[in-house]
Coordinates of C-alpha atoms in Angstrom, one line a residue:
M1 CA 0.1 -0.1 0.0
N2 CA 1.5 3.5 -0.9
W3 CA 1.0 5.8 1.9
S4 CA 2.6 8.6 0.2
S5 CA -0.6 8.5 -1.7
L6 CA -3.4 7.2 0.8
L7 CA -2.1 9.6 3.6
P8 CA -3.1 13.0 1.9
A9 CA -6.5 11.0 0.7
L10 CA -7.6 10.6 4.1
L11 CA -6.6 14.2 5.5
L12 CA -8.9 15.6 2.9
S13 CA -11.7 12.7 3.6
L14 CA -11.2 13.5 7.6
V15 CA -13.3 17.2 7.4
P16 CA -16.6 15.5 5.9
V17 CA -16.1 12.4 8.3
V18 CA -15.6 14.6 11.2
L19 CA -18.8 16.9 10.7
A20 CA -20.7 13.7 9.9
L21 CA -20.0 12.1 12.9
G22 CA -21.0 15.3 14.9
A23 CA -23.9 15.2 13.3
L24 CA -24.9 11.4 14.2
F25 CA -23.4 11.6 17.8
G26 CA -25.2 15.1 18.3
I27 CA -28.4 14.2 17.6
R28 CA -28.6 11.6 19.8
Q29 CA -27.5 13.7 22.8
N30 CA -29.4 16.2 24.7
P31 CA -29.7 19.9 23.2
A32 CA -26.6 21.1 25.7
S33 CA -24.3 18.1 24.5
A34 CA -25.4 18.4 21.3
W35 CA -24.5 22.0 21.0
R36 CA -21.0 21.4 22.5
I37 CA -20.3 18.5 20.1
A38 CA -21.3 20.9 16.9
Q39 CA -19.0 23.4 17.8
G40 CA -16.3 21.1 18.7
A41 CA -16.8 19.1 15.1
T42 CA -16.9 22.4 13.3
L43 CA -14.2 24.2 15.3
I44 CA -12.1 21.0 14.2
A45 CA -12.7 21.2 10.5
V46 CA -12.1 25.0 10.1
V47 CA -8.4 24.0 12.1
L48 CA -8.4 20.9 9.7
S49 CA -9.2 23.3 6.5
A50 CA -6.7 25.6 6.9
A51 CA -4.2 23.4 7.6
L52 CA -5.1 21.8 4.5
L53 CA -5.0 24.6 2.4
G54 CA -1.5 25.7 4.0
L55 CA -0.1 22.4 2.8
G56 CA -1.9 22.5 -0.3
L57 CA 0.2 25.9 -0.9
L58 CA 3.5 24.7 0.0
G59 CA 3.1 22.3 -2.8
M60 CA 2.9 19.4 0.0
L61 CA -0.5 17.9 -1.1
P62 CA -1.0 16.2 -4.3
A63 CA -3.3 18.1 -6.2
V64 CA -5.0 14.8 -7.7
S65 CA -6.3 12.1 -6.4
A66 CA -9.2 9.0 -7.5
W67 CA -11.9 10.5 -5.8
W68 CA -10.1 13.8 -4.2
Q69 CA -8.5 17.2 -5.6
S70 CA -6.5 19.7 -3.9
A71 CA -5.9 22.7 -5.8
P72 CA -6.0 26.1 -4.0
L73 CA -9.5 26.6 -5.3
N74 CA -11.0 23.6 -3.6
L75 CA -9.1 23.9 -0.5
I76 CA -9.8 28.0 -0.3
M77 CA -14.0 27.1 -0.6
L78 CA -13.1 24.2 2.0
L79 CA -11.8 26.8 4.4
L80 CA -14.7 29.4 3.4
A81 CA -17.5 26.8 3.7
N82 CA -16.4 25.3 7.5
F83 CA -15.8 28.7 9.0
I84 CA -19.4 29.8 7.7
G85 CA -20.3 26.2 9.4
F86 CA -18.7 27.1 12.6
V87 CA -20.0 30.5 12.8
V88 CA -23.6 29.7 12.2
V89 CA -23.2 27.0 14.7
R90 CA -21.8 29.3 17.3
Y91 CA -24.7 31.7 16.8
S92 CA -27.3 28.8 17.0
A93 CA -26.7 27.5 19.9
T94 CA -27.8 30.6 21.6
Y95 CA -30.4 31.5 18.9
L96 CA -32.6 28.3 19.0
Q97 CA -31.9 27.6 22.7
G98 CA -35.2 26.2 24.0
E99 CA -36.5 25.5 20.7
P100 CA -38.3 21.9 20.3
R101 CA -36.7 20.8 17.4
E102 CA -32.8 22.2 18.3
Q103 CA -31.5 19.0 18.1
R104 CA -32.6 18.0 14.6
F105 CA -31.1 21.3 13.5
V106 CA -27.9 20.7 14.9
G107 CA -27.5 17.5 13.3
L108 CA -29.0 19.1 9.7
V109 CA -26.4 22.1 9.5
Q110 CA -23.6 19.3 10.2
A111 CA -25.1 17.3 7.5
V112 CA -25.2 20.4 5.2
F113 CA -21.5 21.3 5.5
A114 CA -20.3 17.7 5.4
A115 CA -21.8 17.6 2.0
V116 CA -20.3 21.0 0.9
S117 CA -17.2 19.5 2.1
V118 CA -17.2 16.6 0.0
T119 CA -18.7 18.9 -3.0
V120 CA -15.6 21.1 -2.9
L121 CA -13.2 18.4 -2.8
S122 CA -14.6 16.0 -5.1
N123 CA -12.9 14.7 -8.5
H124 CA -15.4 11.9 -9.3
L125 CA -18.4 13.6 -11.5
L126 CA -21.0 10.7 -9.4
L127 CA -19.6 11.9 -6.0
F128 CA -20.2 15.7 -6.9
L129 CA -23.3 15.0 -7.9
A130 CA -24.6 12.8 -5.0
A131 CA -22.7 15.4 -2.4
W132 CA -24.8 18.3 -4.3
L133 CA -28.1 16.2 -3.8
S134 CA -27.4 15.8 -0.6
I135 CA -27.0 19.4 0.5
S136 CA -30.2 20.2 -1.3
L137 CA -31.7 17.6 0.5
A138 CA -30.7 18.8 4.3
M139 CA -31.2 22.2 3.0
H140 CA -35.0 21.4 2.3
Q141 CA -35.2 20.1 6.0
L142 CA -33.9 23.3 7.6
L143 CA -35.9 25.4 5.4
M144 CA -39.1 23.5 6.7
F145 CA -38.0 23.9 10.4
Y146 CA -41.1 25.8 10.7
P147 CA -43.3 23.6 8.6
Q148 CA -46.5 25.3 9.7
R149 CA -45.7 28.7 8.0
P150 CA -47.2 28.5 4.6
R151 CA -44.8 30.6 3.2
A152 CA -41.9 28.6 4.2
A153 CA -43.4 25.6 2.6
L154 CA -44.5 27.4 -0.1
A155 CA -40.5 28.7 -0.9
A156 CA -39.1 24.5 0.0
H157 CA -41.5 23.4 -2.5
K158 CA -40.4 25.6 -5.0
K159 CA -36.5 25.2 -4.3
F160 CA -37.1 21.7 -4.1
L161 CA -38.5 21.5 -7.7
F162 CA -36.1 23.6 -8.7
A163 CA -33.1 22.2 -7.5
R164 CA -33.6 19.0 -8.7
A165 CA -34.2 20.9 -12.6
A166 CA -31.1 22.1 -11.7
E167 CA -29.0 18.9 -10.9
L168 CA -31.3 16.8 -14.0
C169 CA -28.7 19.4 -16.2
A170 CA -25.6 19.0 -14.4
L171 CA -26.4 14.9 -14.3
T172 CA -27.3 15.4 -18.5
A173 CA -24.1 17.5 -18.6
F174 CA -22.2 15.2 -16.8
V175 CA -23.1 12.0 -19.0
L176 CA -22.2 14.0 -22.0
L177 CA -18.5 14.7 -20.8
Y178 CA -17.9 11.1 -19.3
L179 CA -19.2 9.8 -22.8
H180 CA -16.8 12.6 -24.7
H181 CA -13.9 12.1 -22.3
G182 CA -14.2 8.4 -21.3
S183 CA -13.5 9.5 -18.2
A184 CA -15.6 10.5 -14.5
Q185 CA -12.5 12.4 -13.3
I186 CA -13.1 16.1 -13.0
T187 CA -9.7 17.2 -13.4
T188 CA -9.3 14.9 -16.4
I189 CA -12.3 16.3 -18.4
V190 CA -11.3 19.7 -17.7
G191 CA -7.8 19.3 -18.0
A192 CA -8.9 18.8 -21.8
Y193 CA -9.9 22.5 -22.2
T194 CA -7.0 24.2 -20.2
T195 CA -5.3 24.9 -23.6
P196 CA -7.3 26.6 -26.5
G197 CA -8.2 23.7 -29.3
G198 CA -10.4 23.5 -31.9
A199 CA -14.3 23.7 -31.8
L200 CA -16.2 22.0 -29.6
S201 CA -18.5 19.2 -30.7
A202 CA -22.0 19.4 -30.3
S203 CA -22.3 17.6 -27.1
E204 CA -19.6 19.9 -25.8
Q205 CA -21.7 22.7 -26.5
V206 CA -25.1 21.2 -25.0
A207 CA -23.0 20.3 -21.7
A208 CA -21.6 24.0 -21.5
C209 CA -25.1 25.0 -21.6
L210 CA -26.6 23.0 -18.9
L211 CA -23.8 23.4 -16.7
G212 CA -24.4 27.6 -17.4
L213 CA -28.2 26.7 -16.5
A214 CA -27.6 24.7 -13.4
A215 CA -25.8 27.4 -11.9
L216 CA -28.1 30.1 -13.1
I217 CA -31.2 27.8 -11.4
K218 CA -29.0 27.1 -8.1
C219 CA -27.9 30.9 -7.8
A220 CA -31.4 31.8 -7.9
Q221 CA -31.8 33.9 -11.0
L222 CA -34.5 35.8 -12.5
P223 CA -37.2 34.4 -13.0
L224 CA -36.3 31.6 -10.6
H225 CA -35.7 33.7 -7.7
G226 CA -38.8 33.3 -5.7
W227 CA -38.0 30.9 -3.2
L228 CA -34.8 32.7 -2.1
I229 CA -36.9 35.8 -1.1
Q230 CA -39.5 34.0 0.6
V231 CA -37.0 31.4 3.0
V232 CA -36.7 34.3 5.2
E233 CA -39.4 32.9 6.8
A234 CA -36.9 30.1 8.4
P235 CA -34.5 30.7 11.1
T236 CA -31.9 33.5 10.9
P237 CA -28.9 31.1 11.0
V238 CA -30.6 29.0 8.0
S239 CA -30.3 32.1 6.1
A240 CA -27.0 32.7 7.0
A241 CA -26.1 29.0 6.1
L242 CA -27.7 29.5 2.5
H243 CA -26.8 32.6 1.7
G244 CA -23.0 32.4 3.2
G245 CA -22.1 28.6 2.4
V246 CA -24.6 26.8 0.1
I247 CA -25.9 29.4 -2.7
N248 CA -22.8 30.0 -3.8
L249 CA -22.1 26.5 -5.2
G250 CA -23.2 27.2 -8.4
G251 CA -21.1 29.9 -9.0
Y252 CA -18.1 27.2 -7.8
L253 CA -19.7 24.8 -10.3
L254 CA -18.8 27.3 -13.3
L255 CA -15.5 28.4 -11.5
L256 CA -14.8 24.5 -11.8
F257 CA -15.6 23.9 -15.5
S258 CA -14.6 27.4 -16.3
P259 CA -12.0 25.9 -19.1
L260 CA -15.1 24.6 -21.0
L261 CA -17.2 27.3 -20.6
L262 CA -15.2 30.0 -21.7
Q263 CA -14.6 28.3 -25.0
S264 CA -18.4 27.9 -25.6
T265 CA -20.1 31.2 -27.0
P266 CA -23.7 30.0 -26.4
A267 CA -22.8 29.0 -22.8
Q268 CA -21.4 32.7 -22.5
A269 CA -24.1 34.5 -24.0
L270 CA -26.8 32.6 -21.9
I271 CA -25.3 33.7 -18.5
L272 CA -24.0 37.1 -19.7
V273 CA -27.9 37.6 -20.8
V274 CA -29.8 36.0 -17.8
A275 CA -27.6 36.9 -15.0
G276 CA -26.5 40.4 -16.2
I277 CA -30.1 40.9 -16.2
S278 CA -31.1 39.3 -13.0
S279 CA -28.3 41.1 -11.7
V280 CA -29.4 44.9 -12.5
L281 CA -33.2 44.0 -11.6
A282 CA -32.3 42.5 -8.4
A283 CA -30.4 45.4 -6.9
L284 CA -32.8 47.7 -8.3
T285 CA -35.5 46.0 -6.8
M286 CA -33.8 45.5 -3.4
M287 CA -33.9 49.4 -2.9
T288 CA -37.4 49.3 -2.7
R289 CA -37.7 47.1 0.1
I290 CA -37.9 47.8 3.7
S291 CA -37.1 44.5 5.3
I292 CA -34.1 43.7 6.1
K293 CA -33.7 40.4 5.3
V294 CA -35.6 40.8 2.4
R295 CA -33.4 43.4 1.1
L296 CA -30.6 40.9 2.1
A297 CA -32.2 38.1 -0.1
W298 CA -32.5 40.4 -2.9
S299 CA -29.2 41.3 -2.7
T300 CA -27.9 38.2 -3.2
S301 CA -29.4 37.4 -6.3
A302 CA -27.9 40.4 -7.1
Q303 CA -24.6 39.4 -6.3
M304 CA -24.5 36.0 -7.7
G305 CA -25.8 37.2 -11.2
L306 CA -22.7 39.8 -11.1
M307 CA -20.5 36.8 -9.9
L308 CA -21.9 34.5 -12.9
V309 CA -21.1 37.4 -15.2
E310 CA -17.5 37.7 -14.4
I311 CA -16.8 33.9 -14.8
A312 CA -18.3 34.3 -18.4
L313 CA -16.3 37.3 -19.3
G314 CA -13.3 35.2 -18.1
L315 CA -12.6 36.9 -14.8
V316 CA -12.5 33.9 -12.3
E317 CA -10.1 35.2 -10.0
L318 CA -12.3 37.8 -9.3
A319 CA -15.2 35.7 -9.2
L320 CA -13.7 33.7 -6.6
L321 CA -12.5 37.0 -4.5
H322 CA -16.1 38.1 -4.9
L323 CA -17.7 34.8 -4.0
L324 CA -15.3 35.0 -0.8
A325 CA -15.9 38.4 0.1
H326 CA -20.0 38.2 -0.3
S327 CA -20.4 34.7 2.0
C328 CA -18.5 36.2 4.8
Y329 CA -20.7 39.5 4.4
K330 CA -23.8 37.9 3.8
A331 CA -23.6 35.7 6.7
Y332 CA -22.4 38.4 8.9
A333 CA -25.2 40.3 7.8
F334 CA -28.1 38.0 8.5
L335 CA -26.9 37.2 12.0
S336 CA -26.7 40.7 13.0
S337 CA -29.8 41.7 11.3
G338 CA -31.1 42.9 14.4
E339 CA -28.3 45.4 14.5
A340 CA -28.9 46.1 11.0
V341 CA -32.9 47.3 11.6
Q342 CA -31.3 50.1 14.1
Q343 CA -28.5 51.3 11.6
N344 CA -31.0 51.2 8.5
L345 CA -33.1 54.0 11.1
Q346 CA -30.6 55.9 11.7
R347 CA -29.6 56.1 8.1
R348 CA -33.4 57.0 6.8
Q349 CA -33.4 59.6 9.7
A350 CA -30.0 61.0 8.0
P351 CA -31.0 61.1 4.4
A352 CA -28.2 62.1 1.6
A353 CA -28.1 65.8 0.6
R354 CA -28.8 65.4 -3.2
P355 CA -25.6 66.2 -4.9
T356 CA -25.4 69.0 -7.7
T357 CA -24.4 68.4 -10.9
I358 CA -20.9 70.1 -10.5
Q359 CA -20.4 67.4 -7.5
W360 CA -21.4 64.7 -10.3
L361 CA -19.0 65.8 -12.1
V362 CA -16.5 66.5 -10.3
A363 CA -17.0 62.9 -8.7
G364 CA -17.0 61.7 -12.3
G365 CA -13.6 63.1 -13.1
L366 CA -12.1 62.1 -10.1
S367 CA -12.6 58.5 -10.3
I368 CA -11.9 58.4 -14.0
A369 CA -8.2 59.8 -13.0
L370 CA -8.3 57.0 -10.6
V371 CA -8.8 54.3 -12.6
T372 CA -7.6 55.2 -15.3
G373 CA -3.9 55.6 -13.6
L374 CA -4.9 52.4 -12.2
A375 CA -5.1 51.1 -15.8
V376 CA -1.8 52.4 -16.3
L377 CA 0.1 51.0 -13.5
V378 CA -1.2 47.6 -14.5
R379 CA -0.1 48.1 -18.1
F380 CA 3.5 48.5 -16.8
T381 CA 3.7 45.9 -13.9
T382 CA 1.9 43.1 -15.6
D383 CA 0.7 41.7 -19.4
S384 CA -1.8 39.2 -17.9
S385 CA -5.2 39.0 -19.6
A386 CA -7.0 39.0 -16.3
F387 CA -7.5 42.8 -16.5
D388 CA -7.6 43.1 -20.5
A389 CA -11.6 43.4 -19.8
F390 CA -13.2 46.9 -19.6
S391 CA -16.0 46.5 -18.0
P392 CA -14.7 45.9 -14.4
W393 CA -13.0 49.1 -15.0
V394 CA -16.6 51.0 -15.7
L395 CA -18.1 49.2 -12.8
L396 CA -14.9 50.5 -10.3
T397 CA -15.1 54.0 -12.2
L398 CA -19.3 54.6 -11.4
A399 CA -19.0 52.8 -7.9
L400 CA -16.1 55.5 -7.0
T401 CA -18.5 58.4 -8.9
A402 CA -21.1 57.7 -6.1
L403 CA -19.2 57.3 -3.5
L404 CA -17.0 60.5 -4.2
A405 CA -20.5 62.4 -5.4
E406 CA -22.6 61.2 -2.1
R407 CA -19.9 62.2 0.2
R408 CA -21.5 65.1 1.8
S409 CA -24.6 63.3 2.5
Q410 CA -26.2 64.0 6.2
G411 CA -25.1 60.3 7.4
T412 CA -21.6 60.3 6.0
E413 CA -20.0 63.7 6.3
G414 CA -16.8 63.8 5.8
S415 CA -13.8 65.7 4.4
G416 CA -13.4 65.4 0.9
T417 CA -9.3 64.1 1.3
A418 CA -10.7 61.7 3.6
F419 CA -13.2 60.3 1.0
F420 CA -10.3 60.9 -2.2
A421 CA -8.4 58.7 0.3
L422 CA -10.9 56.3 0.7
A423 CA -11.5 55.4 -3.3
A424 CA -7.5 55.3 -3.9
L425 CA -7.4 52.5 -1.0
I426 CA -10.7 50.6 -2.8
V427 CA -8.7 51.2 -6.4
T428 CA -5.5 50.0 -4.8
A429 CA -7.2 46.8 -3.3
Y430 CA -8.6 46.0 -6.2
F431 CA -5.4 45.6 -8.0
G432 CA -3.6 43.9 -5.5
L433 CA -6.4 41.3 -4.4
K434 CA -7.2 40.6 -8.3
S435 CA -3.6 40.2 -8.8
L436 CA -3.2 37.9 -5.4
F437 CA -6.0 35.7 -6.8
S438 CA -4.4 35.7 -10.2
V439 CA -1.4 33.6 -8.8
L440 CA -3.9 31.4 -6.8
L441 CA -6.4 30.3 -9.7
P442 CA -4.2 30.2 -12.7
T443 CA -6.6 30.1 -15.6
P444 CA -6.4 30.0 -19.3
E445 CA -5.9 33.0 -21.3
H446 CA -9.1 34.4 -22.3
V447 CA -9.8 37.9 -23.5
P448 CA -13.7 38.7 -23.6
S449 CA -15.3 39.4 -26.9
L450 CA -16.2 43.0 -27.5
W451 CA -19.9 42.2 -27.8
A452 CA -20.0 40.8 -24.0
D453 CA -17.4 43.2 -22.8
L454 CA -20.3 46.6 -24.3
W455 CA -23.3 44.4 -22.9
V456 CA -22.0 44.2 -19.6
S457 CA -20.6 47.9 -19.3
G458 CA -24.1 48.8 -20.7
L459 CA -25.6 47.1 -17.6
F460 CA -23.8 48.5 -15.3
I461 CA -24.4 52.6 -16.5
V462 CA -28.3 51.2 -16.8
L463 CA -27.8 50.1 -13.1
F464 CA -25.9 53.6 -12.4
V465 CA -28.4 55.9 -13.4
G466 CA -31.5 53.2 -11.8
Y467 CA -29.7 54.1 -9.0
G468 CA -29.6 57.8 -9.3
L469 CA -33.3 57.7 -10.2
Q470 CA -34.1 55.8 -7.1
R471 CA -32.2 58.1 -4.8
Y472 CA -33.2 61.1 -6.2
G473 CA -36.0 61.1 -8.7
L474 CA -38.9 59.5 -6.9
H475 CA -40.6 62.4 -7.0
R476 CA -41.7 62.0 -10.2
R477 CA -45.0 60.5 -11.3
R478 CA -43.9 58.3 -13.8
L479 CA -41.1 57.2 -12.1
Q480 CA -43.4 56.2 -9.0
A481 CA -45.4 53.7 -11.5
L482 CA -42.0 52.4 -12.8
N483 CA -40.8 52.0 -9.0
T484 CA -44.2 49.6 -8.0
Y485 CA -43.3 47.4 -10.8
F486 CA -39.9 47.3 -9.4
Y487 CA -40.9 47.3 -6.1
A488 CA -43.3 43.9 -7.2
G489 CA -40.3 42.5 -9.0
F490 CA -42.3 42.7 -11.8
Y491 CA -44.6 40.2 -10.9
L492 CA -42.3 37.5 -12.3
D493 CA -42.3 35.4 -8.8
E494 CA -45.9 35.3 -9.0
W495 CA -46.5 34.1 -12.4
V496 CA -43.4 31.6 -11.6
T497 CA -45.3 30.1 -8.5
K498 CA -48.7 30.1 -9.8
T499 CA -47.4 27.9 -13.1
T500 CA -45.4 25.4 -10.4
L501 CA -48.3 24.9 -8.7
R502 CA -50.3 23.7 -11.3
L503 CA -48.0 21.7 -12.7
W504 CA -46.9 20.6 -9.2
P505 CA -50.1 21.2 -6.8
H506 CA -48.7 20.8 -3.6
D507 CA -50.8 21.2 -0.1
L508 CA -49.9 24.1 2.1
P509 CA -50.7 24.5 5.9
S510 CA -53.4 26.8 6.8
R511 CA -51.9 30.3 8.3
I512 CA -52.1 30.0 11.9
R513 CA -54.2 33.3 13.3
A514 CA -53.1 34.6 16.8
K515 CA -56.9 33.7 18.3
Q516 CA -57.0 30.5 16.9
L517 CA -53.7 30.1 19.0
Q518 CA -55.1 31.6 22.2
S519 CA -58.1 29.4 21.9
A520 CA -55.6 26.2 21.7
S521 CA -54.1 27.0 24.5
R522 CA -57.3 27.7 26.6
E523 CA -58.1 24.3 25.8
V524 CA -55.0 22.6 26.5
S525 CA -55.2 24.5 29.9
L526 CA -58.5 23.2 30.8

């Protein structure tokens, strides 16, 4: 037996095994013991994930084995998932204390992150798909933590059906790739596309499009987004686990198969159109909502769309950076949503002062100067194609323009020098982090087509204009009417819900009213 090859595989297997054992032993204990076991198991998983990442970066782990792969992408995702799992468990131990089904929650949340660990490490198509299915089934049970809530039951029903559709797309794509390459090893399949070759066959084009469709469904892109907005009925830790560690796996799927995707023009077009439009509409709809958790859910749909667009443009290192930052931020935002309510009230009591035309022009000029300076610096320091797309520069310029123009709002008073320094720091961080992740995640040389760059840049401009109109133009009657449609999400979810329930009926629990609860409690007391 070759221990030098077996030991790394055992180390990689140890992370999901620890979480699975924690779930099995914890669910048999009393609640206090179950939480202690869960916290210990998730902490061990985090430490092991960090150690594996360190060993991987030092070149002390083989990148490929029969069932596992330990490239930087896999190990970074492993550490991210288990860090989110540890934070969620620590928070839930207090949040769910005394709940009648808390032991069930302890087991399910560990099962979710054990399956996530298998997914991000798997090097076999069947293992990947089985773990992906396990995540969805365990998450379905968490979303039904309060089964008596009609909205929670409806959201879980829709997610269950959409998840099966995404898995069917992935299964079909995997079968096509297996038949074409004669191998179920993910690294073997992806390795065939790392260097640009001839034109893809029809089966490869179909497989790429199906993978893109699976990612779009998993990432809750419009119009199949409604379940993500409605699952806020579940406990807050479930939302944190979903938004921080699970929903981004659609993006991970595309990151994993990005060499294939970047050689398929139809698949790129599918993602750029659907995810691009979804990102803009979801971001503008988010601005109309008041509920903190609902705003965060719309934000997740928008951010996932932007991440998929980045992958379709070939900016995989930027997409990975985006995925990590969004996961950590969204988990924190949900777990601190109580404080976010107070912060939102303070922000609404100190509305932004409307910038003048001169202030917008000055902010735009400064932003263009900053971004242009960075672009010149990039050309002198690197010849990587990671910076060739101009749409990210457009987005960075527009974001800095809004930041600098609104610097004199009542809630964010500060000197122009401080805000200019902050803008310069953002520009520097963008260059530094993007360069770092381009080293950690080597990708095939890919320059996005002109039409793709123009399309994405146009979407960013529409988002910028829509943001300005939402902030400062709602006194106009026509914009108020349009804003009503944005608030309703253009009624897309209503149409999808009716169609879904017509094709797959589902009995929903009746809404329990306060008077019914009061009468029931009186009967019990008598």
